[in-house]
Amino acid sequence: DHSGLQFGTNAIFPHKNSANIDATIDLGESTLRWKDIYLSGGVNFSANANASGMSSETLDDYEVGIWTPTIVVGSLTSGNAWYIKVGDMVTIAANCYNFGDRSSSQPLRIGGIPFSNGSRSSVGSFMGANISSSVGYCAYLPGNENLVNFYEAPNAGNYEAMRHSDMSNSNSDFYFCITYRV
C-alpha cells in the first residue's frame, strides 16, 4: 500500500500497489515539501478543452518586473511601477506624479506598458489626489492601442477623458492598476 514513481522511457508515472494510477497521490505535503522545480516547458493542468475554447491549460510563463510609464504629452515622474505576468494575463500598476504640462487640454494617456494587449480592452482601478474633478475615474486600456487612458464618470452618465488640466497643482498624483490579457 505504498505510493511511488515508475520510471518509463520518456516519463515518470505515479504508481501505487504495483500499478500506474491517475490523480490519486500527491507529490509532497504541507510539512514535507520539495525545495525547487526547474522546467524548460510548462506545467500542464489539463489536456482537455475548457469553456474558453482553449485546448490546453498549460502555465508556461511567469514574470515579475518593473516598467517605466511614459506620458504622451508633457512629462511625469513615476514610482513603484511594477508588473506580474502569469501565462497570458498581465497586471500592471504605477504611481504617477509631477506632471510637467498641467495646462494642456489633451487627454491624459500613459504608455510604456510592458506587454501588448492585442485586440482586447480592459478596465482597471484608479485612485488620485489633488485632481480638480470630484467624480470617479477608471483606467482603461483599449484593444490594439497600448496606451492607458483615464475616464471620469460625471453625473450626466457620459464618460469624459481625464485631461492634463485636471491635475490641479504640482502635488497631483495618482495610482492605477489594470489587468489585461496578452
XYZ file of C-alpha atoms in Angstrom:
182
model
C 0.000 0.000 0.000
C 2.864 2.369 -0.785
C 2.962 5.146 -3.374
C 5.911 5.670 -5.616
C 7.235 6.531 -9.031
C 7.591 4.329 -12.070
C 10.336 5.337 -14.468
C 9.189 4.900 -18.067
C 11.109 5.505 -21.277
C 10.275 9.241 -21.570
C 8.169 9.949 -18.464
C 7.867 9.274 -14.733
C 4.451 7.974 -13.606
C 2.637 7.909 -10.246
C 2.498 4.348 -9.010
C 0.683 2.566 -6.145
C 0.150 -1.101 -5.311
C 2.162 -2.259 -8.346
C 0.045 -0.240 -10.791
C 0.127 3.132 -12.505
C -2.543 5.451 -11.099
C -4.173 8.737 -12.133
C -4.973 11.739 -9.878
C -4.684 9.739 -6.656
C -1.460 10.661 -4.823
C 0.342 13.903 -4.019
C 3.953 14.875 -4.557
C 4.961 16.050 -1.060
C 2.645 17.551 1.556
C 2.432 20.668 3.721
C 5.312 19.700 6.038
C 7.289 17.511 3.613
C 7.894 19.725 0.614
C 10.231 19.660 -2.358
C 12.565 22.696 -2.490
C 12.593 23.850 -6.129
C 11.468 22.597 -9.500
C 13.178 23.564 -12.744
C 11.340 23.194 -16.032
C 12.133 24.108 -19.593
C 8.491 23.725 -20.634
C 5.279 24.440 -18.784
C 3.035 22.912 -16.168
C 0.026 21.292 -17.828
C -3.033 21.190 -15.569
C -5.331 19.541 -18.102
C -5.138 18.493 -21.720
C -8.922 18.871 -22.115
C -10.664 21.802 -23.801
C -12.112 24.321 -21.367
C -15.036 26.758 -21.553
C -12.939 29.479 -23.222
C -12.205 27.190 -26.164
C -8.537 26.827 -25.310
C -7.189 23.346 -25.931
C -4.645 23.377 -23.113
C -4.294 24.696 -19.617
C -0.517 24.930 -19.592
C 1.200 27.506 -17.425
C 4.378 28.272 -19.346
C 5.274 31.815 -18.299
C 5.625 33.673 -15.004
C 7.404 37.021 -14.762
C 7.659 39.792 -12.199
C 9.324 43.086 -13.011
C 9.270 46.854 -13.150
C 8.335 49.123 -16.034
C 8.634 52.832 -16.790
C 5.395 54.673 -17.555
C 5.645 57.346 -20.251
C 3.224 60.128 -20.996
C 2.067 61.152 -24.475
C 2.076 64.924 -23.751
C 4.497 66.570 -21.326
C 6.465 64.727 -18.661
C 5.831 62.843 -15.445
C 7.650 61.057 -12.675
C 6.668 57.571 -11.665
C 7.457 55.362 -8.753
C 6.507 51.822 -7.848
C 5.637 50.811 -11.410
C 5.531 47.008 -11.461
C 4.032 44.126 -13.373
C 3.235 40.461 -12.881
C 2.690 38.189 -15.878
C 1.193 34.749 -15.324
C 0.589 32.890 -18.565
C -1.236 35.325 -20.834
C -2.571 37.558 -18.006
C -0.668 40.716 -17.065
C -1.326 43.019 -14.109
C 0.387 46.414 -14.183
C 0.340 49.148 -11.576
C 2.027 52.527 -11.284
C 2.120 55.653 -9.180
C 2.426 58.767 -11.377
C 3.170 62.308 -10.205
C 4.975 65.564 -11.075
C 3.073 66.171 -14.277
C 5.109 68.586 -16.403
C 2.266 70.009 -18.506
C -0.877 70.640 -16.484
C -2.196 73.338 -18.829
C -2.869 71.047 -21.790
C -6.435 70.090 -22.594
C -5.158 66.866 -24.187
C -6.398 63.589 -22.699
C -4.031 62.074 -20.160
C -2.580 58.870 -21.642
C 0.145 56.630 -20.198
C 2.324 54.416 -22.398
C 5.272 52.139 -21.860
C 3.203 49.148 -20.754
C 5.415 46.065 -20.660
C 3.304 43.785 -22.907
C 0.977 44.497 -25.819
C -2.690 43.877 -25.031
C -3.716 42.776 -28.529
C -7.330 43.354 -29.503
C -8.860 43.038 -26.030
C -9.907 46.067 -23.965
C -9.601 46.175 -20.160
C -10.759 48.424 -17.343
C -8.868 48.901 -14.083
C -8.846 50.849 -10.853
C -7.712 54.427 -10.222
C -7.027 56.483 -7.104
C -5.877 60.099 -7.257
C -5.081 63.130 -5.120
C -5.250 66.840 -5.968
C -7.283 66.285 -9.108
C -9.784 69.031 -9.950
C -12.815 66.816 -10.520
C -14.632 65.117 -7.675
C -16.108 62.333 -9.809
C -14.741 58.814 -10.019
C -12.147 57.790 -12.572
C -11.154 54.471 -14.060
C -8.142 53.269 -16.020
C -8.991 51.991 -19.497
C -6.733 50.083 -21.890
C -8.374 49.945 -25.326
C -7.702 46.996 -27.589
C -4.846 47.400 -30.087
C -3.699 50.695 -28.551
C -1.184 50.045 -25.707
C -1.915 53.389 -24.034
C -3.741 53.523 -20.708
C -6.475 56.157 -20.807
C -8.343 57.576 -17.830
C -12.032 58.374 -17.821
C -14.305 60.112 -15.392
C -17.978 59.260 -14.978
C -19.766 62.591 -14.469
C -23.304 62.784 -13.131
C -24.729 63.055 -16.666
C -23.672 59.455 -17.271
C -21.272 60.154 -20.149
C -17.639 59.188 -19.839
C -15.191 62.043 -20.276
C -11.450 61.679 -20.798
C -9.264 62.889 -17.943
C -7.161 65.801 -19.182
C -3.778 67.147 -18.163
C -5.584 70.282 -16.967
C -7.444 68.135 -14.395
C -4.187 67.969 -12.423
C -4.943 70.862 -10.085
C -1.411 71.515 -8.827
C 2.134 70.206 -8.708
C 1.138 67.800 -5.908
C -1.347 65.961 -8.122
C -0.672 62.276 -8.283
C -2.484 59.033 -8.926
C -2.143 55.306 -8.697
C -3.685 52.875 -11.146
C -3.808 49.135 -11.579
C -5.136 47.204 -14.553
C -5.160 43.547 -15.584
C -5.247 42.605 -19.226
C -4.738 39.625 -21.472
C -1.890 39.494 -23.998
